[in-house]
């Protein structure tokens, strides 16, 4: 785990502050048969340019953040099997990248 992963974590205290427009819209992304509610959340802009929260129906929640070196996710698959190993990332990163919401890691 790199130090940038820690820095890229969302700033929880500002999560509740979201633009009024976003309250009227919702996005659901199907990933390998699971359905996730996806929403942009504020993040530490010194570490990440954008952050998303992905919340599964069972309320399991992951965060994907976009960094200069590529996207990161806080799911176990990314942390233990993808970070620094697989440029394509975990299924959450692949799904967001497929819709242009994050930029894949450049080789
Ligand atoms: Zn993930």
mmCIF file with all atom_site columns, C-alpha atoms and ligand atoms in Angstrom:
data_model
loop_
_atom_site.group_PDB
_atom_site.id
_atom_site.type_symbol
_atom_site.label_atom_id
_atom_site.label_alt_id
_atom_site.label_comp_id
_atom_site.label_asym_id
_atom_site.label_entity_id
_atom_site.label_seq_id
_atom_site.pdbx_PDB_ins_code
_atom_site.Cartn_x
_atom_site.Cartn_y
_atom_site.Cartn_z
_atom_site.occupancy
_atom_site.B_iso_or_equiv
_atom_site.pdbx_formal_charge
_atom_site.auth_seq_id
_atom_site.auth_comp_id
_atom_site.auth_asym_id
_atom_site.auth_atom_id
_atom_site.pdbx_PDB_model_num
ATOM   1   C  CA  . UNK A 1 1   ? 0.000   0.000  0.000   1.00 0.00 ? 1   UNK A CA  1
ATOM   2   C  CA  . UNK A 1 2   ? 1.421   3.384  -0.952  1.00 0.00 ? 2   UNK A CA  1
ATOM   3   C  CA  . UNK A 1 3   ? 1.108   6.577  1.012   1.00 0.00 ? 3   UNK A CA  1
ATOM   4   C  CA  . UNK A 1 4   ? -0.892  8.124  -1.820  1.00 0.00 ? 4   UNK A CA  1
ATOM   5   C  CA  . UNK A 1 5   ? -3.683  5.617  -1.191  1.00 0.00 ? 5   UNK A CA  1
ATOM   6   C  CA  . UNK A 1 6   ? -4.126  6.989  2.285   1.00 0.00 ? 6   UNK A CA  1
ATOM   7   C  CA  . UNK A 1 7   ? -4.060  10.548 1.003   1.00 0.00 ? 7   UNK A CA  1
ATOM   8   C  CA  . UNK A 1 8   ? -6.615  9.711  -1.651  1.00 0.00 ? 8   UNK A CA  1
ATOM   9   C  CA  . UNK A 1 9   ? -9.288  8.616  0.779   1.00 0.00 ? 9   UNK A CA  1
ATOM   10  C  CA  . UNK A 1 10  ? -12.387 10.785 0.646   1.00 0.00 ? 10  UNK A CA  1
ATOM   11  C  CA  . UNK A 1 11  ? -12.743 13.585 3.134   1.00 0.00 ? 11  UNK A CA  1
ATOM   12  C  CA  . UNK A 1 12  ? -15.620 12.167 5.159   1.00 0.00 ? 12  UNK A CA  1
ATOM   13  C  CA  . UNK A 1 13  ? -16.568 15.365 6.940   1.00 0.00 ? 13  UNK A CA  1
ATOM   14  C  CA  . UNK A 1 14  ? -17.633 16.976 3.663   1.00 0.00 ? 14  UNK A CA  1
ATOM   15  C  CA  . UNK A 1 15  ? -19.509 13.983 2.237   1.00 0.00 ? 15  UNK A CA  1
ATOM   16  C  CA  . UNK A 1 16  ? -22.910 15.339 3.263   1.00 0.00 ? 16  UNK A CA  1
ATOM   17  C  CA  . UNK A 1 17  ? -22.322 18.584 1.374   1.00 0.00 ? 17  UNK A CA  1
ATOM   18  C  CA  . UNK A 1 18  ? -23.343 17.916 -2.165  1.00 0.00 ? 18  UNK A CA  1
ATOM   19  C  CA  . UNK A 1 19  ? -24.691 20.230 -4.800  1.00 0.00 ? 19  UNK A CA  1
ATOM   20  C  CA  . UNK A 1 20  ? -28.471 20.422 -4.879  1.00 0.00 ? 20  UNK A CA  1
ATOM   21  C  CA  . UNK A 1 21  ? -28.484 19.267 -8.492  1.00 0.00 ? 21  UNK A CA  1
ATOM   22  C  CA  . UNK A 1 22  ? -26.890 15.948 -7.583  1.00 0.00 ? 22  UNK A CA  1
ATOM   23  C  CA  . UNK A 1 23  ? -29.672 15.174 -5.120  1.00 0.00 ? 23  UNK A CA  1
ATOM   24  C  CA  . UNK A 1 24  ? -32.070 14.952 -8.062  1.00 0.00 ? 24  UNK A CA  1
ATOM   25  C  CA  . UNK A 1 25  ? -30.033 12.447 -10.033 1.00 0.00 ? 25  UNK A CA  1
ATOM   26  C  CA  . UNK A 1 26  ? -28.961 8.902  -9.321  1.00 0.00 ? 26  UNK A CA  1
ATOM   27  C  CA  . UNK A 1 27  ? -26.671 6.501  -11.090 1.00 0.00 ? 27  UNK A CA  1
ATOM   28  C  CA  . UNK A 1 28  ? -26.774 2.722  -10.772 1.00 0.00 ? 28  UNK A CA  1
ATOM   29  C  CA  . UNK A 1 29  ? -23.951 0.727  -12.300 1.00 0.00 ? 29  UNK A CA  1
ATOM   30  C  CA  . UNK A 1 30  ? -24.189 -3.020 -12.847 1.00 0.00 ? 30  UNK A CA  1
ATOM   31  C  CA  . UNK A 1 31  ? -20.852 -4.702 -12.183 1.00 0.00 ? 31  UNK A CA  1
ATOM   32  C  CA  . UNK A 1 32  ? -20.604 -8.482 -12.646 1.00 0.00 ? 32  UNK A CA  1
ATOM   33  C  CA  . UNK A 1 33  ? -24.221 -8.954 -11.615 1.00 0.00 ? 33  UNK A CA  1
ATOM   34  C  CA  . UNK A 1 34  ? -24.032 -6.618 -8.607  1.00 0.00 ? 34  UNK A CA  1
ATOM   35  C  CA  . UNK A 1 35  ? -25.784 -3.268 -8.594  1.00 0.00 ? 35  UNK A CA  1
ATOM   36  C  CA  . UNK A 1 36  ? -23.976 -0.256 -7.163  1.00 0.00 ? 36  UNK A CA  1
ATOM   37  C  CA  . UNK A 1 37  ? -25.299 3.228  -6.523  1.00 0.00 ? 37  UNK A CA  1
ATOM   38  C  CA  . UNK A 1 38  ? -22.547 5.574  -7.712  1.00 0.00 ? 38  UNK A CA  1
ATOM   39  C  CA  . UNK A 1 39  ? -22.090 9.173  -6.696  1.00 0.00 ? 39  UNK A CA  1
ATOM   40  C  CA  . UNK A 1 40  ? -19.260 11.678 -6.877  1.00 0.00 ? 40  UNK A CA  1
ATOM   41  C  CA  . UNK A 1 41  ? -17.956 12.698 -3.479  1.00 0.00 ? 41  UNK A CA  1
ATOM   42  C  CA  . UNK A 1 42  ? -15.575 15.442 -2.378  1.00 0.00 ? 42  UNK A CA  1
ATOM   43  C  CA  . UNK A 1 43  ? -11.953 14.399 -1.999  1.00 0.00 ? 43  UNK A CA  1
ATOM   44  C  CA  . UNK A 1 44  ? -8.574  15.832 -1.076  1.00 0.00 ? 44  UNK A CA  1
ATOM   45  C  CA  . UNK A 1 45  ? -7.682  17.630 -4.312  1.00 0.00 ? 45  UNK A CA  1
ATOM   46  C  CA  . UNK A 1 46  ? -3.990  17.638 -3.414  1.00 0.00 ? 46  UNK A CA  1
ATOM   47  C  CA  . UNK A 1 47  ? -4.034  13.833 -3.713  1.00 0.00 ? 47  UNK A CA  1
ATOM   48  C  CA  . UNK A 1 48  ? -6.855  12.967 -6.122  1.00 0.00 ? 48  UNK A CA  1
ATOM   49  C  CA  . UNK A 1 49  ? -8.645  14.840 -8.888  1.00 0.00 ? 49  UNK A CA  1
ATOM   50  C  CA  . UNK A 1 50  ? -11.991 13.075 -8.386  1.00 0.00 ? 50  UNK A CA  1
ATOM   51  C  CA  . UNK A 1 51  ? -13.568 10.503 -6.086  1.00 0.00 ? 51  UNK A CA  1
ATOM   52  C  CA  . UNK A 1 52  ? -16.598 8.253  -6.359  1.00 0.00 ? 52  UNK A CA  1
ATOM   53  C  CA  . UNK A 1 53  ? -18.522 6.253  -3.807  1.00 0.00 ? 53  UNK A CA  1
ATOM   54  C  CA  . UNK A 1 54  ? -19.899 2.904  -4.983  1.00 0.00 ? 54  UNK A CA  1
ATOM   55  C  CA  . UNK A 1 55  ? -22.530 1.465  -2.648  1.00 0.00 ? 55  UNK A CA  1
ATOM   56  C  CA  . UNK A 1 56  ? -23.823 -2.052 -3.185  1.00 0.00 ? 56  UNK A CA  1
ATOM   57  C  CA  . UNK A 1 57  ? -27.354 -3.165 -2.338  1.00 0.00 ? 57  UNK A CA  1
ATOM   58  C  CA  . UNK A 1 58  ? -26.071 -4.793 0.862   1.00 0.00 ? 58  UNK A CA  1
ATOM   59  C  CA  . UNK A 1 59  ? -24.576 -1.370 1.750   1.00 0.00 ? 59  UNK A CA  1
ATOM   60  C  CA  . UNK A 1 60  ? -20.999 -2.532 1.160   1.00 0.00 ? 60  UNK A CA  1
ATOM   61  C  CA  . UNK A 1 61  ? -19.247 0.643  0.084   1.00 0.00 ? 61  UNK A CA  1
ATOM   62  C  CA  . UNK A 1 62  ? -16.056 1.232  -1.880  1.00 0.00 ? 62  UNK A CA  1
ATOM   63  C  CA  . UNK A 1 63  ? -14.308 4.396  -2.967  1.00 0.00 ? 63  UNK A CA  1
ATOM   64  C  CA  . UNK A 1 64  ? -12.539 4.945  -6.263  1.00 0.00 ? 64  UNK A CA  1
ATOM   65  C  CA  . UNK A 1 65  ? -10.229 7.929  -6.618  1.00 0.00 ? 65  UNK A CA  1
ATOM   66  C  CA  . UNK A 1 66  ? -8.408  9.330  -9.642  1.00 0.00 ? 66  UNK A CA  1
ATOM   67  C  CA  . UNK A 1 67  ? -4.731  10.113 -9.174  1.00 0.00 ? 67  UNK A CA  1
ATOM   68  C  CA  . UNK A 1 68  ? -2.007  11.350 -11.535 1.00 0.00 ? 68  UNK A CA  1
ATOM   69  C  CA  . UNK A 1 69  ? -0.589  7.808  -11.662 1.00 0.00 ? 69  UNK A CA  1
ATOM   70  C  CA  . UNK A 1 70  ? -4.007  6.219  -12.234 1.00 0.00 ? 70  UNK A CA  1
ATOM   71  C  CA  . UNK A 1 71  ? -7.162  5.262  -10.343 1.00 0.00 ? 71  UNK A CA  1
ATOM   72  C  CA  . UNK A 1 72  ? -7.221  3.520  -6.956  1.00 0.00 ? 72  UNK A CA  1
ATOM   73  C  CA  . UNK A 1 73  ? -9.969  1.636  -5.134  1.00 0.00 ? 73  UNK A CA  1
ATOM   74  C  CA  . UNK A 1 74  ? -10.209 0.698  -1.468  1.00 0.00 ? 74  UNK A CA  1
ATOM   75  C  CA  . UNK A 1 75  ? -11.712 -2.753 -2.134  1.00 0.00 ? 75  UNK A CA  1
ATOM   76  C  CA  . UNK A 1 76  ? -9.709  -5.824 -1.021  1.00 0.00 ? 76  UNK A CA  1
ATOM   77  C  CA  . UNK A 1 77  ? -9.187  -7.014 -4.597  1.00 0.00 ? 77  UNK A CA  1
ATOM   78  C  CA  . UNK A 1 78  ? -7.488  -3.759 -5.563  1.00 0.00 ? 78  UNK A CA  1
ATOM   79  C  CA  . UNK A 1 79  ? -5.424  -3.484 -2.398  1.00 0.00 ? 79  UNK A CA  1
ATOM   80  C  CA  . UNK A 1 80  ? -4.161  -7.066 -2.365  1.00 0.00 ? 80  UNK A CA  1
ATOM   81  C  CA  . UNK A 1 81  ? -4.173  -8.113 -6.036  1.00 0.00 ? 81  UNK A CA  1
ATOM   82  C  CA  . UNK A 1 82  ? -4.150  -5.076 -8.347  1.00 0.00 ? 82  UNK A CA  1
ATOM   83  C  CA  . UNK A 1 83  ? -2.259  -2.127 -6.850  1.00 0.00 ? 83  UNK A CA  1
ATOM   84  C  CA  . UNK A 1 84  ? 1.076   -1.892 -8.660  1.00 0.00 ? 84  UNK A CA  1
ATOM   85  C  CA  . UNK A 1 85  ? 0.403   -5.237 -10.378 1.00 0.00 ? 85  UNK A CA  1
ATOM   86  C  CA  . UNK A 1 86  ? -2.561  -4.930 -12.732 1.00 0.00 ? 86  UNK A CA  1
ATOM   87  C  CA  . UNK A 1 87  ? -2.861  -1.592 -14.585 1.00 0.00 ? 87  UNK A CA  1
ATOM   88  C  CA  . UNK A 1 88  ? -6.501  -2.377 -15.463 1.00 0.00 ? 88  UNK A CA  1
ATOM   89  C  CA  . UNK A 1 89  ? -7.448  -2.338 -11.775 1.00 0.00 ? 89  UNK A CA  1
ATOM   90  C  CA  . UNK A 1 90  ? -10.335 -4.015 -9.994  1.00 0.00 ? 90  UNK A CA  1
ATOM   91  C  CA  . UNK A 1 91  ? -13.859 -4.472 -11.355 1.00 0.00 ? 91  UNK A CA  1
ATOM   92  C  CA  . UNK A 1 92  ? -14.942 -1.139 -9.850  1.00 0.00 ? 92  UNK A CA  1
ATOM   93  C  CA  . UNK A 1 93  ? -12.186 0.771  -11.651 1.00 0.00 ? 93  UNK A CA  1
ATOM   94  C  CA  . UNK A 1 94  ? -12.821 -1.135 -14.894 1.00 0.00 ? 94  UNK A CA  1
ATOM   95  C  CA  . UNK A 1 95  ? -16.514 -0.241 -14.759 1.00 0.00 ? 95  UNK A CA  1
ATOM   96  C  CA  . UNK A 1 96  ? -15.921 3.459  -14.084 1.00 0.00 ? 96  UNK A CA  1
ATOM   97  C  CA  . UNK A 1 97  ? -13.206 3.565  -16.772 1.00 0.00 ? 97  UNK A CA  1
ATOM   98  C  CA  . UNK A 1 98  ? -15.590 1.966  -19.270 1.00 0.00 ? 98  UNK A CA  1
ATOM   99  C  CA  . UNK A 1 99  ? -17.880 4.980  -18.830 1.00 0.00 ? 99  UNK A CA  1
ATOM   100 C  CA  . UNK A 1 100 ? -15.067 7.545  -18.883 1.00 0.00 ? 100 UNK A CA  1
ATOM   101 C  CA  . UNK A 1 101 ? -15.440 8.437  -15.227 1.00 0.00 ? 101 UNK A CA  1
ATOM   102 C  CA  . UNK A 1 102 ? -11.791 7.612  -14.425 1.00 0.00 ? 102 UNK A CA  1
ATOM   103 C  CA  . UNK A 1 103 ? -8.684  7.491  -16.603 1.00 0.00 ? 103 UNK A CA  1
ATOM   104 C  CA  . UNK A 1 104 ? -7.034  4.059  -16.658 1.00 0.00 ? 104 UNK A CA  1
ATOM   105 C  CA  . UNK A 1 105 ? -3.403  3.732  -15.596 1.00 0.00 ? 105 UNK A CA  1
ATOM   106 C  CA  . UNK A 1 106 ? -1.043  4.420  -18.488 1.00 0.00 ? 106 UNK A CA  1
ATOM   107 C  CA  . UNK A 1 107 ? 1.620   1.820  -19.106 1.00 0.00 ? 107 UNK A CA  1
HETATM 108 ZN ZN1 . LIG B 2 .   ? -12.464 -2.032 -6.324  1.00 0.00 ? 1   LIG B ZN1 1
#
